[in-house]
Amino acid sequence: MELRHLRYFVAVAEELSFTKAARCLRLAQPSLTRQIKNLEEEIGVELFERANNRITLTEPGRRFLFDSKNLLAMAAENVAAVQRMKRNTTAQLRIGYVSNINYGILPKTLTAFRKRSPNVTLNLYDMSCAEQFQALNERRIDLGFVGLCPAHASQNLRFQCISHDAMVVAHPVEHPLSEKPRISLADLSPYFFIGMSASTQPGAKEWLSEVCFKGGFSAKILQEADEEMTAIKFVAAGLGVAVMPAQLTSLPHEGVQFRHLVPPLLRESTIAWRTDNRSTPLQTYIDIVRELVRDNEDK
């Protein structure tokens, strides 16, 4: 039984005439009569009483009419609902970022994207790097400003370098490093470090260890922090020194001094997205990012 059979039945039941119903349905009367007969045979119930060239509904027919109208109404509403959804659905782009890191490229890319794709809804989510990786895996965001690319990143992710961030040393104001006019990486070897937890910044601890190893010593990481502000507080409390992006110098840092390293120490910063995400807005945004990165490199 198909919906058209119900429509045919309802038309005949309301007109109580095959001739009038066929005219309304724009069907040949013999075809309509055959369709109703097939319906009755399929459900095993006589829906009409036929006598003296007149038809009337049987008791089961009246019940079937009531239910058929409800079913047809539900089907019509279902179609209308998905049509409304199609009309109202706007393409969207969901981006994760870390609020404490002032990515200069982020506002520029958003402005360019808005001009290029004015009908796409932009949704921004303040997330830690680890939360962004999880959201990417769960398809809750399309792209993340994830910072470091962890050594054991998922093969389902693709990365694009957007900048090489200058790193600074955070140490207590009252500290032996304060007396040095210039600080090198080797100057940090005697001190304990405050590292960033893998639960919020995957790969940060490994990066610090690798950098120190290349500098000729092993990083002694005494304490780990989940957030940059917490790391600054640990430094102020005298628990160790920290190597942090220069953008973080804008955060409150009472009792902490930030110093640039000589020679400069840079850390790669990346965006990430799923390789199987074929979203057109996503690809448009990635293209914009790549264009701006190339422009910055050419300057």
PDB file of C-alpha atoms in Angstrom, residues 46-182:
ATOM      1  CA  GLU A  46     -14.421  -3.937   2.119  1.00  0.00           C
ATOM      2  CA  LEU A  47     -14.311  -0.171   2.433  1.00  0.00           C
ATOM      3  CA  PHE A  48     -17.381   0.612   0.317  1.00  0.00           C
ATOM      4  CA  GLU A  49     -20.826  -0.866  -0.115  1.00  0.00           C
ATOM      5  CA  ARG A  50     -21.835  -0.809  -3.732  1.00  0.00           C
ATOM      6  CA  ALA A  51     -25.550  -1.010  -4.559  1.00  0.00           C
ATOM      7  CA  ASN A  52     -27.811   0.471  -7.263  1.00  0.00           C
ATOM      8  CA  ASN A  53     -24.947   2.511  -8.763  1.00  0.00           C
ATOM      9  CA  ARG A  54     -24.380   4.158  -5.402  1.00  0.00           C
ATOM     10  CA  ILE A  55     -21.552   3.695  -2.941  1.00  0.00           C
ATOM     11  CA  THR A  56     -21.419   4.249   0.798  1.00  0.00           C
ATOM     12  CA  LEU A  57     -18.714   3.711   3.359  1.00  0.00           C
ATOM     13  CA  THR A  58     -18.772   0.578   5.449  1.00  0.00           C
ATOM     14  CA  GLU A  59     -18.127   0.862   9.172  1.00  0.00           C
ATOM     15  CA  PRO A  60     -14.483  -0.220   8.685  1.00  0.00           C
ATOM     16  CA  GLY A  61     -14.353   2.220   5.768  1.00  0.00           C
ATOM     17  CA  ARG A  62     -15.347   5.136   8.011  1.00  0.00           C
ATOM     18  CA  ARG A  63     -12.619   4.238  10.468  1.00  0.00           C
ATOM     19  CA  PHE A  64     -10.141   3.802   7.636  1.00  0.00           C
ATOM     20  CA  LEU A  65     -11.094   7.227   6.290  1.00  0.00           C
ATOM     21  CA  PHE A  66     -10.370   8.883   9.633  1.00  0.00           C
ATOM     22  CA  ASP A  67      -6.966   7.209   9.934  1.00  0.00           C
ATOM     23  CA  SER A  68      -6.104   7.789   6.268  1.00  0.00           C
ATOM     24  CA  LYS A  69      -6.692  11.513   6.591  1.00  0.00           C
ATOM     25  CA  ASN A  70      -4.423  11.618   9.625  1.00  0.00           C
ATOM     26  CA  LEU A  71      -1.705   9.687   7.826  1.00  0.00           C
ATOM     27  CA  LEU A  72      -1.890  11.918   4.763  1.00  0.00           C
ATOM     28  CA  ALA A  73      -1.781  15.024   6.944  1.00  0.00           C
ATOM     29  CA  MET A  74       1.269  13.694   8.787  1.00  0.00           C
ATOM     30  CA  ALA A  75       2.991  12.866   5.503  1.00  0.00           C
ATOM     31  CA  ALA A  76       2.266  16.341   4.157  1.00  0.00           C
ATOM     32  CA  GLU A  77       3.630  17.971   7.323  1.00  0.00           C
ATOM     33  CA  ASN A  78       6.723  15.802   7.153  1.00  0.00           C
ATOM     34  CA  VAL A  79       7.407  16.948   3.600  1.00  0.00           C
ATOM     35  CA  ALA A  80       6.724  20.571   4.529  1.00  0.00           C
ATOM     36  CA  ALA A  81       9.070  20.329   7.517  1.00  0.00           C
ATOM     37  CA  VAL A  82      12.038  19.126   5.497  1.00  0.00           C
ATOM     38  CA  GLN A  83      11.312  21.736   2.835  1.00  0.00           C
ATOM     39  CA  ARG A  84      11.318  24.435   5.510  1.00  0.00           C
ATOM     40  CA  MET A  85      14.568  22.995   6.857  1.00  0.00           C
ATOM     41  CA  LYS A  86      16.128  23.180   3.416  1.00  0.00           C
ATOM     42  CA  ARG A  87      15.034  26.789   2.965  1.00  0.00           C
ATOM     43  CA  ASN A  88      16.186  27.845   6.418  1.00  0.00           C
ATOM     44  CA  THR A  89      19.395  25.820   6.665  1.00  0.00           C
ATOM     45  CA  THR A  90      22.430  28.048   6.278  1.00  0.00           C
ATOM     46  CA  ALA A  91      25.885  26.711   5.641  1.00  0.00           C
ATOM     47  CA  GLN A  92      28.122  27.143   8.662  1.00  0.00           C
ATOM     48  CA  LEU A  93      31.755  27.129   9.641  1.00  0.00           C
ATOM     49  CA  ARG A  94      32.739  26.181  13.206  1.00  0.00           C
ATOM     50  CA  ILE A  95      36.158  27.327  14.426  1.00  0.00           C
ATOM     51  CA  GLY A  96      37.928  26.569  17.692  1.00  0.00           C
ATOM     52  CA  TYR A  97      40.547  28.897  19.141  1.00  0.00           C
ATOM     53  CA  VAL A  98      42.405  29.695  22.382  1.00  0.00           C
ATOM     54  CA  SER A  99      41.279  33.061  23.707  1.00  0.00           C
ATOM     55  CA  ASN A 100      44.534  33.883  25.523  1.00  0.00           C
ATOM     56  CA  ILE A 101      46.545  33.546  22.344  1.00  0.00           C
ATOM     57  CA  ASN A 102      45.955  36.646  20.230  1.00  0.00           C
ATOM     58  CA  TYR A 103      46.244  35.121  16.773  1.00  0.00           C
ATOM     59  CA  GLY A 104      46.729  38.148  14.548  1.00  0.00           C
ATOM     60  CA  ILE A 105      45.652  36.084  11.577  1.00  0.00           C
ATOM     61  CA  LEU A 106      42.286  35.085  13.079  1.00  0.00           C
ATOM     62  CA  PRO A 107      40.426  38.413  12.852  1.00  0.00           C
ATOM     63  CA  LYS A 108      41.906  39.068   9.406  1.00  0.00           C
ATOM     64  CA  THR A 109      40.763  35.719   8.062  1.00  0.00           C
ATOM     65  CA  LEU A 110      37.308  36.120   9.562  1.00  0.00           C
ATOM     66  CA  THR A 111      36.893  39.508   7.894  1.00  0.00           C
ATOM     67  CA  ALA A 112      38.027  38.125   4.547  1.00  0.00           C
ATOM     68  CA  PHE A 113      35.804  35.077   4.910  1.00  0.00           C
ATOM     69  CA  ARG A 114      32.769  37.211   5.731  1.00  0.00           C
ATOM     70  CA  LYS A 115      33.289  39.189   2.522  1.00  0.00           C
ATOM     71  CA  ARG A 116      33.770  36.053   0.433  1.00  0.00           C
ATOM     72  CA  SER A 117      30.976  33.979   2.028  1.00  0.00           C
ATOM     73  CA  PRO A 118      28.406  36.418   3.457  1.00  0.00           C
ATOM     74  CA  ASN A 119      25.671  33.778   3.763  1.00  0.00           C
ATOM     75  CA  VAL A 120      27.707  31.337   5.841  1.00  0.00           C
ATOM     76  CA  THR A 121      27.155  31.320   9.604  1.00  0.00           C
ATOM     77  CA  LEU A 122      30.388  31.622  11.599  1.00  0.00           C
ATOM     78  CA  ASN A 123      30.520  29.953  15.011  1.00  0.00           C
ATOM     79  CA  LEU A 124      33.585  30.520  17.217  1.00  0.00           C
ATOM     80  CA  TYR A 125      34.394  28.338  20.221  1.00  0.00           C
ATOM     81  CA  ASP A 126      36.899  29.224  22.947  1.00  0.00           C
ATOM     82  CA  MET A 127      38.609  25.883  23.632  1.00  0.00           C
ATOM     83  CA  SER A 128      41.893  24.571  24.890  1.00  0.00           C
ATOM     84  CA  CYS A 129      44.075  22.898  22.282  1.00  0.00           C
ATOM     85  CA  ALA A 130      43.172  19.456  23.624  1.00  0.00           C
ATOM     86  CA  GLU A 131      39.462  20.288  23.507  1.00  0.00           C
ATOM     87  CA  GLN A 132      39.863  21.349  19.909  1.00  0.00           C
ATOM     88  CA  PHE A 133      41.466  18.036  18.967  1.00  0.00           C
ATOM     89  CA  GLN A 134      38.594  16.177  20.617  1.00  0.00           C
ATOM     90  CA  ALA A 135      36.015  18.405  18.938  1.00  0.00           C
ATOM     91  CA  LEU A 136      37.643  17.772  15.565  1.00  0.00           C
ATOM     92  CA  ASN A 137      37.556  14.022  16.131  1.00  0.00           C
ATOM     93  CA  GLU A 138      33.880  14.250  17.113  1.00  0.00           C
ATOM     94  CA  ARG A 139      33.093  16.587  14.191  1.00  0.00           C
ATOM     95  CA  ARG A 140      31.850  19.353  16.507  1.00  0.00           C
ATOM     96  CA  ILE A 141      34.125  21.917  14.881  1.00  0.00           C
ATOM     97  CA  ASP A 142      35.437  22.177  11.337  1.00  0.00           C
ATOM     98  CA  LEU A 143      38.782  23.777  12.083  1.00  0.00           C
ATOM     99  CA  GLY A 144      40.894  24.522  15.128  1.00  0.00           C
ATOM    100  CA  PHE A 145      43.708  26.945  15.937  1.00  0.00           C
ATOM    101  CA  VAL A 146      45.473  24.137  17.753  1.00  0.00           C
ATOM    102  CA  GLY A 147      48.939  25.636  18.099  1.00  0.00           C
ATOM    103  CA  LEU A 148      51.458  22.817  18.159  1.00  0.00           C
ATOM    104  CA  CYS A 149      51.153  19.767  15.947  1.00  0.00           C
ATOM    105  CA  PRO A 150      51.649  16.832  18.363  1.00  0.00           C
ATOM    106  CA  ALA A 151      54.022  14.104  17.292  1.00  0.00           C
ATOM    107  CA  HIS A 152      51.271  11.515  17.634  1.00  0.00           C
ATOM    108  CA  ALA A 153      48.456  13.492  16.015  1.00  0.00           C
ATOM    109  CA  SER A 154      45.586  11.569  14.425  1.00  0.00           C
ATOM    110  CA  GLN A 155      46.151  10.579  10.810  1.00  0.00           C
ATOM    111  CA  ASN A 156      42.637  11.885  10.119  1.00  0.00           C
ATOM    112  CA  LEU A 157      43.866  15.440  10.673  1.00  0.00           C
ATOM    113  CA  ARG A 158      45.684  17.771   8.358  1.00  0.00           C
ATOM    114  CA  PHE A 159      47.777  20.706   9.589  1.00  0.00           C
ATOM    115  CA  GLN A 160      48.770  24.063   8.161  1.00  0.00           C
ATOM    116  CA  CYS A 161      51.444  26.248   9.722  1.00  0.00           C
ATOM    117  CA  ILE A 162      50.150  29.794  10.190  1.00  0.00           C
ATOM    118  CA  SER A 163      53.035  31.411  12.060  1.00  0.00           C
ATOM    119  CA  HIS A 164      56.253  30.950  13.998  1.00  0.00           C
ATOM    120  CA  ASP A 165      55.577  32.548  17.372  1.00  0.00           C
ATOM    121  CA  ALA A 166      58.339  34.243  19.333  1.00  0.00           C
ATOM    122  CA  MET A 167      58.769  32.636  22.745  1.00  0.00           C
ATOM    123  CA  VAL A 168      59.703  34.440  25.954  1.00  0.00           C
ATOM    124  CA  VAL A 169      60.918  33.329  29.362  1.00  0.00           C
ATOM    125  CA  ALA A 170      58.736  34.029  32.393  1.00  0.00           C
ATOM    126  CA  HIS A 171      60.595  34.162  35.701  1.00  0.00           C
ATOM    127  CA  PRO A 172      59.921  35.713  39.121  1.00  0.00           C
ATOM    128  CA  VAL A 173      60.854  39.372  39.445  1.00  0.00           C
ATOM    129  CA  GLU A 174      63.255  38.499  42.241  1.00  0.00           C
ATOM    130  CA  HIS A 175      65.333  35.932  40.378  1.00  0.00           C
ATOM    131  CA  PRO A 176      68.993  35.506  39.312  1.00  0.00           C
ATOM    132  CA  LEU A 177      67.930  35.819  35.667  1.00  0.00           C
ATOM    133  CA  SER A 178      66.862  39.405  36.371  1.00  0.00           C
ATOM    134  CA  GLU A 179      70.501  40.383  36.659  1.00  0.00           C
ATOM    135  CA  LYS A 180      71.386  39.139  33.197  1.00  0.00           C
ATOM    136  CA  PRO A 181      71.097  41.743  30.409  1.00  0.00           C
ATOM    137  CA  ARG A 182      70.432  38.966  27.914  1.00  0.00           C
TER     138      ARG A 182
END
